[in-house]
mmCIF file of C-alpha atoms in Angstrom:
data_model
loop_
_atom_site.group_PDB
_atom_site.id
_atom_site.type_symbol
_atom_site.label_atom_id
_atom_site.label_comp_id
_atom_site.label_asym_id
_atom_site.label_seq_id
_atom_site.Cartn_x
_atom_site.Cartn_y
_atom_site.Cartn_z
ATOM 1 C CA MET A 1 63.738 84.701 99.932
ATOM 2 C CA SER A 2 64.053 86.797 103.086
ATOM 3 C CA GLU A 3 63.668 90.563 102.913
ATOM 4 C CA TYR A 4 63.901 92.908 105.892
ATOM 5 C CA LYS A 5 62.648 96.460 106.274
ATOM 6 C CA LEU A 6 64.924 97.605 109.040
ATOM 7 C CA PRO A 7 64.477 100.448 111.464
ATOM 8 C CA ARG A 8 67.280 102.944 110.933
ATOM 9 C CA GLY A 9 70.139 103.102 113.378
ATOM 10 C CA ILE A 10 71.687 99.613 113.529
ATOM 11 C CA VAL A 11 75.391 99.857 112.723
ATOM 12 C CA ILE A 12 78.614 97.947 112.257
ATOM 13 C CA SER A 13 80.866 99.821 114.663
ATOM 14 C CA GLY A 14 84.052 97.791 114.281
ATOM 15 C CA THR A 15 85.625 94.818 112.574
ATOM 16 C CA GLY A 16 88.710 92.771 113.325
ATOM 17 C CA LEU A 17 90.861 90.585 111.103
ATOM 18 C CA TRP A 18 93.172 87.900 112.475
ATOM 19 C CA THR A 19 95.575 86.476 109.906
ATOM 20 C CA PRO A 20 97.514 83.274 110.673
ATOM 21 C CA PRO A 21 101.288 83.807 110.851
ATOM 22 C CA GLU A 22 102.112 81.169 108.219
ATOM 23 C CA SER A 23 101.384 81.161 104.492
ATOM 24 C CA ILE A 24 101.953 78.855 101.529
ATOM 25 C CA SER A 25 102.648 80.085 97.995
ATOM 26 C CA ASN A 26 101.269 78.456 94.865
ATOM 27 C CA GLU A 27 104.784 77.340 93.969
ATOM 28 C CA GLU A 28 105.269 75.557 97.291
ATOM 29 C CA LEU A 29 101.860 73.904 97.108
ATOM 30 C CA VAL A 30 102.399 72.745 93.527
ATOM 31 C CA ASP A 31 105.843 71.323 94.293
ATOM 32 C CA ALA A 32 104.384 69.148 97.059
ATOM 33 C CA TYR A 33 101.363 68.119 94.990
ATOM 34 C CA ASN A 34 103.378 67.234 91.893
ATOM 35 C CA THR A 35 105.773 65.116 93.963
ATOM 36 C CA TYR A 36 102.789 63.333 95.486
ATOM 37 C CA ALA A 37 101.165 62.834 92.048
ATOM 38 C CA THR A 38 104.347 61.388 90.570
ATOM 39 C CA GLN A 39 104.730 58.954 93.472
ATOM 40 C CA TYR A 40 101.047 57.981 93.248
ATOM 41 C CA ASN A 41 101.235 57.300 89.513
ATOM 42 C CA LEU A 42 104.353 55.157 89.929
ATOM 43 C CA LYS A 43 102.842 53.186 92.813
ATOM 44 C CA HIS A 44 99.612 52.505 90.899
ATOM 45 C CA ALA A 45 101.078 52.262 87.391
ATOM 46 C CA GLN A 46 99.537 48.866 86.617
ATOM 47 C CA GLN A 47 96.067 49.837 87.857
ATOM 48 C CA ILE A 48 96.261 53.046 85.843
ATOM 49 C CA GLU A 49 97.305 51.114 82.747
ATOM 50 C CA ASP A 50 94.424 48.665 83.271
ATOM 51 C CA GLY A 51 91.952 51.525 83.551
ATOM 52 C CA GLU A 52 91.086 50.796 87.185
ATOM 53 C CA LEU A 53 92.457 54.142 88.405
ATOM 54 C CA GLN A 54 92.999 57.533 86.830
ATOM 55 C CA ALA A 55 96.482 59.019 86.813
ATOM 56 C CA LYS A 56 96.994 62.113 88.921
ATOM 57 C CA PRO A 57 97.602 65.097 86.594
ATOM 58 C CA GLN A 58 100.428 67.548 87.204
ATOM 59 C CA SER A 59 99.694 71.119 88.247
ATOM 60 C CA SER A 60 101.409 74.499 88.005
ATOM 61 C CA ALA A 61 101.352 77.837 89.789
ATOM 62 C CA GLU A 62 100.290 79.442 86.522
ATOM 63 C CA PHE A 63 97.294 77.101 86.234
ATOM 64 C CA ILE A 64 96.148 77.994 89.762
ATOM 65 C CA GLU A 65 96.446 81.747 89.275
ATOM 66 C CA LYS A 66 94.691 81.672 85.906
ATOM 67 C CA ALA A 67 91.871 79.473 87.205
ATOM 68 C CA SER A 68 91.277 81.352 90.447
ATOM 69 C CA GLY A 69 93.397 84.481 90.876
ATOM 70 C CA ILE A 70 94.930 82.915 94.000
ATOM 71 C CA LYS A 71 98.669 83.363 94.552
ATOM 72 C CA SER A 72 99.018 82.229 98.171
ATOM 73 C CA ARG A 73 97.006 81.336 101.252
ATOM 74 C CA TYR A 74 97.375 81.655 105.031
ATOM 75 C CA VAL A 75 97.151 78.521 107.176
ATOM 76 C CA VAL A 76 97.209 77.884 110.910
ATOM 77 C CA THR A 77 100.146 75.554 110.259
ATOM 78 C CA ARG A 78 102.253 74.554 107.264
ATOM 79 C CA GLU A 79 103.287 71.310 108.937
ATOM 80 C CA GLY A 80 102.082 68.281 107.011
ATOM 81 C CA ILE A 81 100.512 70.137 104.086
ATOM 82 C CA LEU A 82 103.717 70.184 102.046
ATOM 83 C CA ASP A 83 104.739 66.621 102.969
ATOM 84 C CA PRO A 84 104.043 64.330 99.957
ATOM 85 C CA GLU A 85 103.734 61.428 102.393
ATOM 86 C CA ARG A 86 100.969 63.181 104.395
ATOM 87 C CA MET A 87 99.212 65.913 102.333
ATOM 88 C CA ARG A 88 97.141 67.340 105.186
ATOM 89 C CA PRO A 89 97.906 69.728 108.053
ATOM 90 C CA PHE A 90 99.086 68.375 111.381
ATOM 91 C CA ILE A 91 97.025 70.031 114.123
ATOM 92 C CA PRO A 92 97.343 68.056 117.373
ATOM 93 C CA GLU A 93 94.288 67.587 119.561
ATOM 94 C CA ARG A 94 94.108 69.781 122.644
ATOM 95 C CA ASN A 95 92.801 68.898 126.064
ATOM 96 C CA ASP A 96 89.098 69.541 126.553
ATOM 97 C CA ASP A 97 89.902 72.244 129.086
ATOM 98 C CA ASP A 98 92.103 74.132 126.610
ATOM 99 C CA LEU A 99 90.735 76.617 124.070
ATOM 100 C CA CYS A 100 90.259 74.796 120.763
ATOM 101 C CA VAL A 101 92.014 76.079 117.651
ATOM 102 C CA GLN A 102 88.909 77.564 116.038
ATOM 103 C CA ALA A 103 87.865 79.298 119.246
ATOM 104 C CA GLU A 104 91.376 80.686 119.668
ATOM 105 C CA MET A 105 91.210 82.113 116.146
ATOM 106 C CA GLY A 106 87.833 83.659 116.920
ATOM 107 C CA VAL A 107 88.991 85.187 120.197
ATOM 108 C CA ASN A 108 91.932 86.819 118.398
ATOM 109 C CA ALA A 109 89.648 88.425 115.807
ATOM 110 C CA ALA A 110 87.032 89.357 118.419
ATOM 111 C CA LYS A 111 89.518 91.300 120.527
ATOM 112 C CA LEU A 112 90.553 93.335 117.465
ATOM 113 C CA ALA A 113 86.920 94.098 116.565
ATOM 114 C CA LEU A 114 86.021 95.118 120.125
ATOM 115 C CA GLU A 115 89.047 97.407 120.283
ATOM 116 C CA LYS A 116 88.131 99.086 116.994
ATOM 117 C CA ALA A 117 84.525 99.533 118.144
ATOM 118 C CA GLY A 118 85.625 100.919 121.505
ATOM 119 C CA LYS A 119 83.776 98.151 123.335
ATOM 120 C CA LYS A 120 84.485 95.868 126.251
ATOM 121 C CA ALA A 121 83.343 92.286 126.577
ATOM 122 C CA SER A 122 80.890 93.486 129.245
ATOM 123 C CA ASP A 123 79.103 95.557 126.572
ATOM 124 C CA VAL A 124 78.267 92.450 124.512
ATOM 125 C CA ASP A 125 75.259 90.252 125.244
ATOM 126 C CA MET A 126 75.172 87.963 122.201
ATOM 127 C CA VAL A 127 77.832 86.030 120.247
ATOM 128 C CA ILE A 128 77.394 84.260 116.916
ATOM 129 C CA VAL A 129 80.038 82.137 115.233
ATOM 130 C CA GLY A 130 79.210 81.642 111.573
ATOM 131 C CA ALA A 131 81.540 79.410 109.575
ATOM 132 C CA SER A 132 81.576 76.817 106.819
ATOM 133 C CA TYR A 133 83.040 74.182 109.127
ATOM 134 C CA MET A 134 82.900 73.725 112.893
ATOM 135 C CA GLN A 135 85.738 71.986 114.693
ATOM 136 C CA ARG A 136 83.232 69.956 116.712
ATOM 137 C CA ALA A 137 79.499 69.467 117.143
ATOM 138 C CA TYR A 138 79.189 70.752 120.720
ATOM 139 C CA PRO A 139 79.605 72.580 122.982
ATOM 140 C CA ALA A 140 79.245 75.437 120.509
ATOM 141 C CA ILE A 141 82.410 77.237 119.482
ATOM 142 C CA ALA A 142 80.500 80.490 120.089
ATOM 143 C CA ILE A 143 79.814 79.535 123.708
ATOM 144 C CA GLU A 144 83.470 78.635 124.188
ATOM 145 C CA ILE A 145 84.474 82.075 122.868
ATOM 146 C CA GLN A 146 81.804 83.721 125.026
ATOM 147 C CA GLY A 147 83.336 82.044 128.071
ATOM 148 C CA ALA A 148 86.893 82.918 127.093
ATOM 149 C CA LEU A 149 85.993 86.606 126.706
ATOM 150 C CA GLY A 150 83.828 86.725 129.830
ATOM 151 C CA ILE A 151 80.641 87.764 128.043
ATOM 152 C CA ASP A 152 77.349 87.548 129.944
ATOM 153 C CA GLY A 153 74.562 86.620 127.563
ATOM 154 C CA PHE A 154 74.013 83.879 124.990
ATOM 155 C CA ALA A 155 75.844 82.442 121.995
ATOM 156 C CA PHE A 156 75.379 79.942 119.186
ATOM 157 C CA ASP A 157 77.004 78.560 116.034
ATOM 158 C CA MET A 158 75.541 78.574 112.551
ATOM 159 C CA GLU A 159 76.641 77.090 109.244
ATOM 160 C CA VAL A 160 75.518 78.270 105.797
ATOM 161 C CA ALA A 161 78.720 77.394 103.945
ATOM 162 C CA CYS A 162 80.293 80.447 102.305
ATOM 163 C CA SER A 163 77.305 82.620 103.203
ATOM 164 C CA SER A 164 77.770 82.015 106.942
ATOM 165 C CA ALA A 165 79.222 85.500 107.507
ATOM 166 C CA THR A 166 76.434 87.519 105.908
ATOM 167 C CA PHE A 167 73.736 85.217 107.299
ATOM 168 C CA SER A 168 75.164 85.536 110.827
ATOM 169 C CA LEU A 169 75.393 89.312 110.453
ATOM 170 C CA GLN A 170 71.731 89.323 109.475
ATOM 171 C CA ARG A 171 70.836 87.291 112.568
ATOM 172 C CA ALA A 172 72.660 89.891 114.646
ATOM 173 C CA VAL A 173 70.644 92.667 113.019
ATOM 174 C CA ASP A 174 67.422 90.745 113.652
ATOM 175 C CA ALA A 175 68.283 90.276 117.334
ATOM 176 C CA ILE A 176 68.993 93.965 117.873
ATOM 177 C CA SER A 177 65.942 95.022 115.878
ATOM 178 C CA SER A 178 63.687 92.774 118.000
ATOM 179 C CA GLY A 179 65.269 93.836 121.276
ATOM 180 C CA ALA A 180 66.685 90.377 122.013
ATOM 181 C CA ALA A 181 70.209 91.836 122.195
ATOM 182 C CA ARG A 182 71.902 95.206 122.547
ATOM 183 C CA THR A 183 75.377 94.520 121.158
ATOM 184 C CA VAL A 184 76.262 91.442 119.112
ATOM 185 C CA LEU A 185 79.694 90.054 118.382
ATOM 186 C CA VAL A 186 79.714 88.137 115.086
ATOM 187 C CA ILE A 187 82.747 85.938 114.480
ATOM 188 C CA ASN A 188 83.640 84.095 111.293
ATOM 189 C CA ALA A 189 86.523 81.790 112.168
ATOM 190 C CA GLU A 190 87.286 79.738 109.091
ATOM 191 C CA LEU A 191 89.518 76.771 109.887
ATOM 192 C CA ALA A 192 89.261 75.410 106.365
ATOM 193 C CA SER A 193 92.604 73.689 105.730
ATOM 194 C CA PRO A 194 91.702 70.403 107.506
ATOM 195 C CA GLN A 195 88.805 69.959 105.055
ATOM 196 C CA VAL A 196 90.937 70.452 101.932
ATOM 197 C CA ASP A 197 91.873 67.435 99.819
ATOM 198 C CA PHE A 198 95.468 68.395 99.085
ATOM 199 C CA THR A 199 95.767 65.365 96.734
ATOM 200 C CA ASP A 200 93.162 66.770 94.307
ATOM 201 C CA ARG A 201 94.631 69.022 91.624
ATOM 202 C CA ASP A 202 91.384 70.885 91.001
ATOM 203 C CA SER A 203 90.704 71.875 94.626
ATOM 204 C CA HIS A 204 93.922 71.588 96.668
ATOM 205 C CA PHE A 205 94.728 75.290 96.204
ATOM 206 C CA ILE A 206 91.348 76.846 96.937
ATOM 207 C CA PHE A 207 91.054 77.468 100.681
ATOM 208 C CA GLY A 208 92.941 79.317 103.405
ATOM 209 C CA ASP A 209 92.474 79.849 107.142
ATOM 210 C CA VAL A 210 91.473 83.173 108.738
ATOM 211 C CA ALA A 211 89.179 84.746 111.324
ATOM 212 C CA VAL A 212 87.159 87.962 111.156
ATOM 213 C CA ALA A 213 84.812 89.541 113.676
ATOM 214 C CA SER A 214 82.241 92.349 113.622
ATOM 215 C CA VAL A 215 80.495 94.369 116.323
ATOM 216 C CA ILE A 216 76.838 95.177 115.646
ATOM 217 C CA GLU A 217 74.927 97.642 117.840
ATOM 218 C CA ARG A 218 72.522 100.565 117.833
ATOM 219 C CA ARG A 219 73.764 103.954 116.758
ATOM 220 C CA GLU A 220 72.965 105.512 120.127
ATOM 221 C CA THR A 221 75.333 103.135 121.963
ATOM 222 C CA CYS A 222 78.144 103.561 119.438
ATOM 223 C CA SER A 223 81.269 105.151 120.918
ATOM 224 C CA VAL A 224 83.363 105.711 117.768
ATOM 225 C CA ASP A 225 83.306 108.745 115.475
ATOM 226 C CA SER A 226 81.902 106.955 112.443
ATOM 227 C CA ALA A 227 80.214 103.644 111.720
ATOM 228 C CA TRP A 228 78.427 101.762 108.956
ATOM 229 C CA GLU A 229 74.660 101.948 109.182
ATOM 230 C CA ILE A 230 72.942 98.831 107.860
ATOM 231 C CA LEU A 231 70.237 99.978 105.441
ATOM 232 C CA GLY A 232 68.978 96.521 104.555
ATOM 233 C CA THR A 233 69.707 92.810 104.616
ATOM 234 C CA LYS A 234 68.725 90.155 102.109
ATOM 235 C CA ALA A 235 69.122 86.377 101.934
ATOM 236 C CA LYS A 236 68.249 83.689 99.430
ATOM 237 C CA THR A 237 68.843 79.949 99.139
ATOM 238 C CA VAL A 238 68.294 77.547 96.241
ATOM 239 C CA TYR A 239 69.173 73.867 96.605
ATOM 240 C CA SER A 240 72.081 72.618 94.500
ATOM 241 C CA ASN A 241 74.388 69.584 94.585
ATOM 242 C CA ASN A 242 77.215 71.367 92.791
ATOM 243 C CA ILE A 243 79.160 72.240 95.956
ATOM 244 C CA ARG A 244 79.298 69.594 98.688
ATOM 245 C CA SER A 245 81.163 68.507 101.782
ATOM 246 C CA ASN A 246 79.820 65.129 102.927
ATOM 247 C CA PHE A 247 82.073 64.704 105.941
ATOM 248 C CA GLY A 248 79.998 63.863 108.986
ATOM 249 C CA TYR A 249 79.405 61.613 111.960
ATOM 250 C CA ALA A 250 76.878 59.433 110.104
ATOM 251 C CA ALA A 251 79.765 57.853 108.152
ATOM 252 C CA ARG A 252 80.351 55.699 111.247
ATOM 253 C CA ALA A 253 76.888 54.176 110.840
ATOM 254 C CA ALA A 254 77.386 53.593 107.113
ATOM 255 C CA ASP A 255 80.653 51.674 107.624
ATOM 256 C CA VAL A 256 82.532 54.005 105.266
ATOM 257 C CA ASP A 257 85.699 56.063 105.616
ATOM 258 C CA PRO A 258 84.637 59.521 106.883
ATOM 259 C CA PHE A 259 87.590 60.991 104.967
ATOM 260 C CA GLY A 260 87.139 58.789 101.890
ATOM 261 C CA PRO A 261 86.205 59.700 98.295
ATOM 262 C CA GLY A 262 83.607 62.438 98.097
ATOM 263 C CA LYS A 263 83.662 63.228 101.805
ATOM 264 C CA LEU A 264 85.791 66.391 101.695
ATOM 265 C CA PHE A 265 85.111 69.606 99.744
ATOM 266 C CA ARG A 266 84.215 69.095 96.106
ATOM 267 C CA GLN A 267 82.430 71.126 93.463
ATOM 268 C CA ASN A 268 81.423 71.178 89.827
ATOM 269 C CA GLY A 269 83.250 74.425 89.111
ATOM 270 C CA ARG A 270 81.864 75.039 85.635
ATOM 271 C CA LYS A 271 78.249 74.684 86.737
ATOM 272 C CA VAL A 272 78.851 76.803 89.831
ATOM 273 C CA PHE A 273 80.341 79.576 87.717
ATOM 274 C CA LYS A 274 77.516 79.425 85.176
ATOM 275 C CA GLU A 275 74.711 79.360 87.735
ATOM 276 C CA VAL A 276 75.939 81.441 90.675
ATOM 277 C CA CYS A 277 77.277 84.495 88.817
ATOM 278 C CA PRO A 278 73.910 85.587 87.356
ATOM 279 C CA MET A 279 72.156 84.709 90.650
ATOM 280 C CA ALA A 280 74.562 86.860 92.651
ATOM 281 C CA ALA A 281 74.375 89.794 90.241
ATOM 282 C CA ALA A 282 70.557 89.692 90.182
ATOM 283 C CA HIS A 283 70.447 89.406 93.981
ATOM 284 C CA ILE A 284 72.681 92.450 94.437
ATOM 285 C CA GLU A 285 70.759 94.501 91.876
ATOM 286 C CA ALA A 286 67.460 93.687 93.603
ATOM 287 C CA HIS A 287 68.831 94.475 97.047
ATOM 288 C CA LEU A 288 70.220 97.817 95.941
ATOM 289 C CA GLN A 289 66.871 98.688 94.382
ATOM 290 C CA GLU A 290 65.073 97.766 97.626
ATOM 291 C CA THR A 291 67.290 100.219 99.527
ATOM 292 C CA ASP A 292 66.902 102.977 96.902
ATOM 293 C CA THR A 293 70.547 102.651 95.915
ATOM 294 C CA ASN A 294 71.736 103.070 92.328
ATOM 295 C CA PRO A 295 74.375 100.438 91.430
ATOM 296 C CA GLN A 296 76.429 103.138 89.710
ATOM 297 C CA SER A 297 76.499 105.228 92.884
ATOM 298 C CA VAL A 298 77.815 102.397 95.091
ATOM 299 C CA SER A 299 81.307 103.310 96.235
ATOM 300 C CA ARG A 300 82.430 99.804 97.143
ATOM 301 C CA TYR A 301 81.368 96.245 96.409
ATOM 302 C CA TRP A 302 82.785 93.874 99.033
ATOM 303 C CA LEU A 303 82.165 90.607 97.220
ATOM 304 C CA HIS A 304 82.695 87.007 98.223
ATOM 305 C CA GLN A 305 86.323 86.075 97.560
ATOM 306 C CA ALA A 306 86.136 82.676 95.857
ATOM 307 C CA ASN A 307 87.351 83.199 92.321
ATOM 308 C CA ILE A 308 88.658 86.266 90.521
ATOM 309 C CA ASN A 309 86.842 85.377 87.306
ATOM 310 C CA MET A 310 83.499 85.188 89.126
ATOM 311 C CA ASN A 311 84.104 88.534 90.806
ATOM 312 C CA ASN A 312 85.132 90.201 87.553
ATOM 313 C CA LEU A 313 82.013 88.950 85.794
ATOM 314 C CA ILE A 314 79.689 90.071 88.603
ATOM 315 C CA ALA A 315 81.427 93.452 88.882
ATOM 316 C CA LYS A 316 81.138 93.988 85.124
ATOM 317 C CA LYS A 317 77.425 93.147 85.248
ATOM 318 C CA LEU A 318 76.820 95.627 88.084
ATOM 319 C CA MET A 319 79.169 98.456 87.131
ATOM 320 C CA GLY A 320 79.692 98.056 83.395
ATOM 321 C CA ASP A 321 82.733 99.944 82.150
ATOM 322 C CA GLU A 322 83.111 101.526 85.602
ATOM 323 C CA ALA A 323 84.126 98.188 87.139
ATOM 324 C CA SER A 324 87.509 98.399 88.836
ATOM 325 C CA ILE A 325 89.535 96.775 91.588
ATOM 326 C CA GLU A 326 89.110 99.992 93.595
ATOM 327 C CA ARG A 327 85.328 99.601 93.658
ATOM 328 C CA ALA A 328 85.348 95.799 93.984
ATOM 329 C CA PRO A 329 88.563 95.075 95.918
ATOM 330 C CA VAL A 330 90.226 91.669 95.741
ATOM 331 C CA VAL A 331 91.894 89.941 98.682
ATOM 332 C CA LEU A 332 91.802 86.341 97.467
ATOM 333 C CA ASP A 333 95.165 86.688 95.729
ATOM 334 C CA ARG A 334 96.930 86.429 99.103
ATOM 335 C CA TYR A 335 94.177 85.026 101.359
ATOM 336 C CA ALA A 336 92.730 82.531 98.834
ATOM 337 C CA ASN A 337 89.108 81.491 99.318
ATOM 338 C CA THR A 338 88.474 81.904 103.043
ATOM 339 C CA ALA A 339 84.948 80.518 102.787
ATOM 340 C CA SER A 340 82.466 82.867 104.472
ATOM 341 C CA ALA A 341 85.073 85.358 105.709
ATOM 342 C CA GLY A 342 86.188 86.756 102.335
ATOM 343 C CA SER A 343 83.692 89.588 101.906
ATOM 344 C CA VAL A 344 84.235 90.724 105.518
ATOM 345 C CA ILE A 345 88.023 90.656 105.009
ATOM 346 C CA ALA A 346 87.523 92.906 101.983
ATOM 347 C CA PHE A 347 85.283 95.199 104.065
ATOM 348 C CA ASN A 348 87.795 95.304 106.913
ATOM 349 C CA LEU A 349 90.730 96.158 104.650
ATOM 350 C CA HIS A 350 88.969 98.441 102.174
ATOM 351 C CA SER A 351 86.420 100.626 103.958
ATOM 352 C CA ASP A 352 88.266 103.152 106.115
ATOM 353 C CA ASP A 353 89.116 105.320 103.096
ATOM 354 C CA LEU A 354 85.477 105.972 102.180
ATOM 355 C CA GLN A 355 83.706 109.228 103.039
ATOM 356 C CA LEU A 356 80.601 109.958 105.088
ATOM 357 C CA GLY A 357 77.538 109.239 102.996
ATOM 358 C CA ASP A 358 79.276 106.627 100.831
ATOM 359 C CA ARG A 359 77.388 103.389 100.356
ATOM 360 C CA GLY A 360 78.585 99.846 99.796
ATOM 361 C CA ILE A 361 77.328 96.295 99.790
ATOM 362 C CA ILE A 362 78.782 93.237 101.537
ATOM 363 C CA CYS A 363 77.794 90.096 99.655
ATOM 364 C CA SER A 364 78.717 86.436 99.970
ATOM 365 C CA PHE A 365 77.541 83.404 98.031
ATOM 366 C CA GLY A 366 78.293 79.723 98.031
ATOM 367 C CA ALA A 367 77.071 76.189 98.666
ATOM 368 C CA GLY A 368 73.395 75.664 99.091
ATOM 369 C CA TYR A 369 73.218 77.659 96.871
ATOM 370 C CA SER A 370 73.109 80.546 99.325
ATOM 371 C CA ILE A 371 73.458 84.305 98.878
ATOM 372 C CA GLY A 372 73.477 86.943 101.602
ATOM 373 C CA SER A 373 74.022 90.703 101.497
ATOM 374 C CA LEU A 374 73.988 93.873 103.589
ATOM 375 C CA VAL A 375 73.717 97.374 102.141
ATOM 376 C CA VAL A 376 75.597 99.843 104.357
ATOM 377 C CA GLU A 377 76.251 103.592 104.533
ATOM 378 C CA LYS A 378 79.079 105.367 106.327
ATOM 379 C CA ILE A 379 77.690 107.779 108.900
ATOM 380 C CA ALA A 380 78.949 110.120 111.593
ATOM 381 C CA VAL A 381 78.046 109.077 115.132
#
């Protein structure tokens, strides 16, 4: 466990949300999947009958919404995903000298965050890209974005699955607190759709693509009227096999298909639900206590957006009968699970209406297991 006693005065001065222009509804996704499943079962009928293969079950939009709360998801491209003969997005490779897709997403979100914070690229001296998946090993996506924006300083990538956003925000706070940086641009560009197994009924609907960005700085350099002071950060990890993505370069040395069985996203959903919900609730309660914040007085809980049933259970544990969608807003119905970005999307879309002095908590949780949180208070600058 990592606990930080922060000096006062480090703030989130602006956030930006870039949403891909294309989306896919549950109905569209199910139609493609069911067509694929029917074709698969016909093609492998004898092997299924002999018990060598399992038949692909049918799905429904109702099943998806009941299981997750998801109604649609944004993607960088629809092409290929809804083709029963392909069942994966078609994203052509770009030349090495061209901005890669994930960096382009991050630049789009970064520009929005800088504009909201009233900052120029020349004000920033550190860039972090935190995401569940990186489009390549190196050079770092963060350094590519740094170069594209013309930022003088340093940059790096980090991956902590669905906690990448809160963990990267904490690293930004640490850097400013230590004096290593003045203004940090944190970007969570989640290009998740290439990692989705669209032929798996239990996971093909989960993820969407998106990019969010946040500007972290000291209060005295802030140029906007109000900002969110970070009162405390908290992180915890506990090893678990229940959420995995085994895709990696070492598959080449093992003589196995890098995209084969078990190599893309998979999880034991029941165990995750049973184990993560109480961990997340206890983590949030402890963090609020450490920052002298009563859970009942928290104006907004910006929770990780993975599953509506998980969020409802955690919200009920924290707020009791006072739990409501106003205090724990949901964005996964139209964004789906956007990996690490979900809680920051919720913060971006549902924070401007709060008053000076209001407190909230940004919390994400996911594979690892990993849990990260920031307690914040709206202040005048």
